[in-house]
Tab-separated table of C-alpha atoms in Angstrom:
chain	number	residue	atom	x	y	z
A	20	MET	CA	-14.744	5.158	-12.542
A	21	THR	CA	-18.268	5.623	-13.715
A	22	THR	CA	-20.034	8.598	-15.184
A	23	PRO	CA	-22.529	10.142	-12.777
A	24	LEU	CA	-26.163	9.734	-13.834
A	25	ALA	CA	-26.655	13.503	-13.742
A	26	LEU	CA	-23.937	16.124	-13.867
A	27	THR	CA	-24.097	18.724	-11.133
A	28	GLU	CA	-23.395	22.384	-11.824
A	29	ASP	CA	-20.110	21.959	-9.927
A	30	THR	CA	-19.115	19.090	-12.200
A	31	ARG	CA	-20.011	21.034	-15.347
A	32	THR	CA	-18.034	24.020	-14.055
A	33	LEU	CA	-15.001	21.885	-13.258
A	34	LEU	CA	-15.126	20.104	-16.626
A	35	GLY	CA	-15.093	23.520	-18.300
A	36	ARG	CA	-12.238	24.856	-16.198
A	37	LEU	CA	-10.138	21.767	-16.863
A	38	ALA	CA	-10.887	21.979	-20.587
A	39	ASP	CA	-9.952	25.676	-20.655
A	40	LYS	CA	-6.613	25.003	-18.985
A	41	LEU	CA	-5.761	22.128	-21.315
A	42	ASP	CA	-6.564	24.279	-24.352
A	43	ALA	CA	-4.638	27.275	-23.005
A	44	TYR	CA	-1.424	25.431	-22.141
A	45	ARG	CA	0.198	23.121	-24.691
A	46	PRO	CA	-2.967	21.852	-26.409
A	47	THR	CA	-0.939	19.804	-28.907
A	48	ALA	CA	1.061	17.978	-26.225
A	49	VAL	CA	0.096	14.467	-25.189
A	50	MET	CA	-2.424	14.359	-22.358
A	51	LEU	CA	-1.180	12.379	-19.373
A	52	PRO	CA	-3.412	10.395	-17.017
A	53	GLU	CA	-1.549	11.996	-14.109
A	54	THR	CA	-2.573	15.437	-15.350
A	55	ARG	CA	-6.233	14.401	-15.220
A	56	LEU	CA	-5.874	13.258	-11.614
A	57	ALA	CA	-3.811	16.207	-10.398
A	58	GLN	CA	-5.923	18.882	-12.052
A	59	ALA	CA	-9.150	17.376	-10.710
A	60	LEU	CA	-7.849	17.891	-7.181
A	61	VAL	CA	-6.521	21.379	-7.908
A	62	PHE	CA	-9.734	22.656	-9.483
A	63	ALA	CA	-12.003	21.075	-6.859
A	64	GLU	CA	-10.004	22.702	-4.058
A	65	GLN	CA	-9.936	26.040	-5.882
A	66	LEU	CA	-13.728	25.898	-6.031
A	67	HIS	CA	-14.405	24.705	-2.464
A	68	GLY	CA	-11.174	24.975	-0.469
A	69	PRO	CA	-9.695	21.917	1.275
A	70	THR	CA	-13.070	20.569	2.410
A	71	GLU	CA	-15.244	17.475	2.198
A	72	ARG	CA	-17.220	19.295	-0.469
A	73	ALA	CA	-14.035	19.580	-2.552
A	74	PHE	CA	-13.418	15.853	-2.095
A	75	ALA	CA	-16.914	15.105	-3.424
A	76	ALA	CA	-16.449	17.533	-6.330
A	77	GLU	CA	-13.140	15.887	-7.227
A	78	GLU	CA	-14.750	12.426	-7.154
A	79	ASN	CA	-17.615	13.599	-9.370
A	80	LEU	CA	-15.230	15.249	-11.809
A	81	LEU	CA	-13.132	12.111	-12.089
A	82	ALA	CA	-16.274	10.033	-12.609
A	83	ALA	CA	-17.392	12.339	-15.436
A	84	ALA	CA	-13.981	12.742	-17.100
A	85	PRO	CA	-13.111	9.570	-19.024
A	86	PRO	CA	-9.708	7.908	-18.824
A	87	VAL	CA	-7.082	9.379	-21.119
A	88	ARG	CA	-6.485	7.405	-24.320
A	89	ASP	CA	-2.980	6.670	-25.610
A	90	GLY	CA	-1.747	9.442	-27.891
A	91	GLN	CA	-4.646	11.772	-27.091
A	92	THR	CA	-3.629	15.430	-27.031
A	93	ARG	CA	-4.585	17.876	-24.331
A	94	GLY	CA	-6.711	19.761	-26.873
A	95	GLU	CA	-8.551	16.607	-27.944
A	96	TYR	CA	-9.224	15.730	-24.333
A	97	ALA	CA	-10.467	19.274	-23.683
A	98	SER	CA	-12.946	18.948	-26.550
A	99	LEU	CA	-14.201	15.677	-25.097
A	100	LEU	CA	-14.674	17.283	-21.674
A	101	ARG	CA	-16.713	20.100	-23.205
A	102	LEU	CA	-19.011	17.619	-24.938
A	103	ILE	CA	-19.545	15.767	-21.670
A	104	ALA	CA	-20.299	19.052	-19.874
A	105	GLN	CA	-22.930	19.808	-22.521
A	106	GLY	CA	-24.577	16.449	-21.856
A	107	VAL	CA	-23.577	14.770	-25.110
A	108	ALA	CA	-23.673	11.005	-24.619
A	109	LEU	CA	-20.493	9.354	-25.835
């Protein structure tokens, strides 16, 4: 997956929502790659319903959200997502 050249408002919104959830629920637990995938779908469909637009939003979110590193906590991953949403180059 590659990072989009420019983040859309939808992508920034979804990065923030995912980060908020990870911080709110078990931030010290290990982040799982499956959580990244599942939550991208959930948040995209919450924003757009089960539509083609949601599919595109999910794809953009997954492109912007980096793969999960071994041992990374949900809180650490949330912090990373917030930096990406702010446009910080990593």
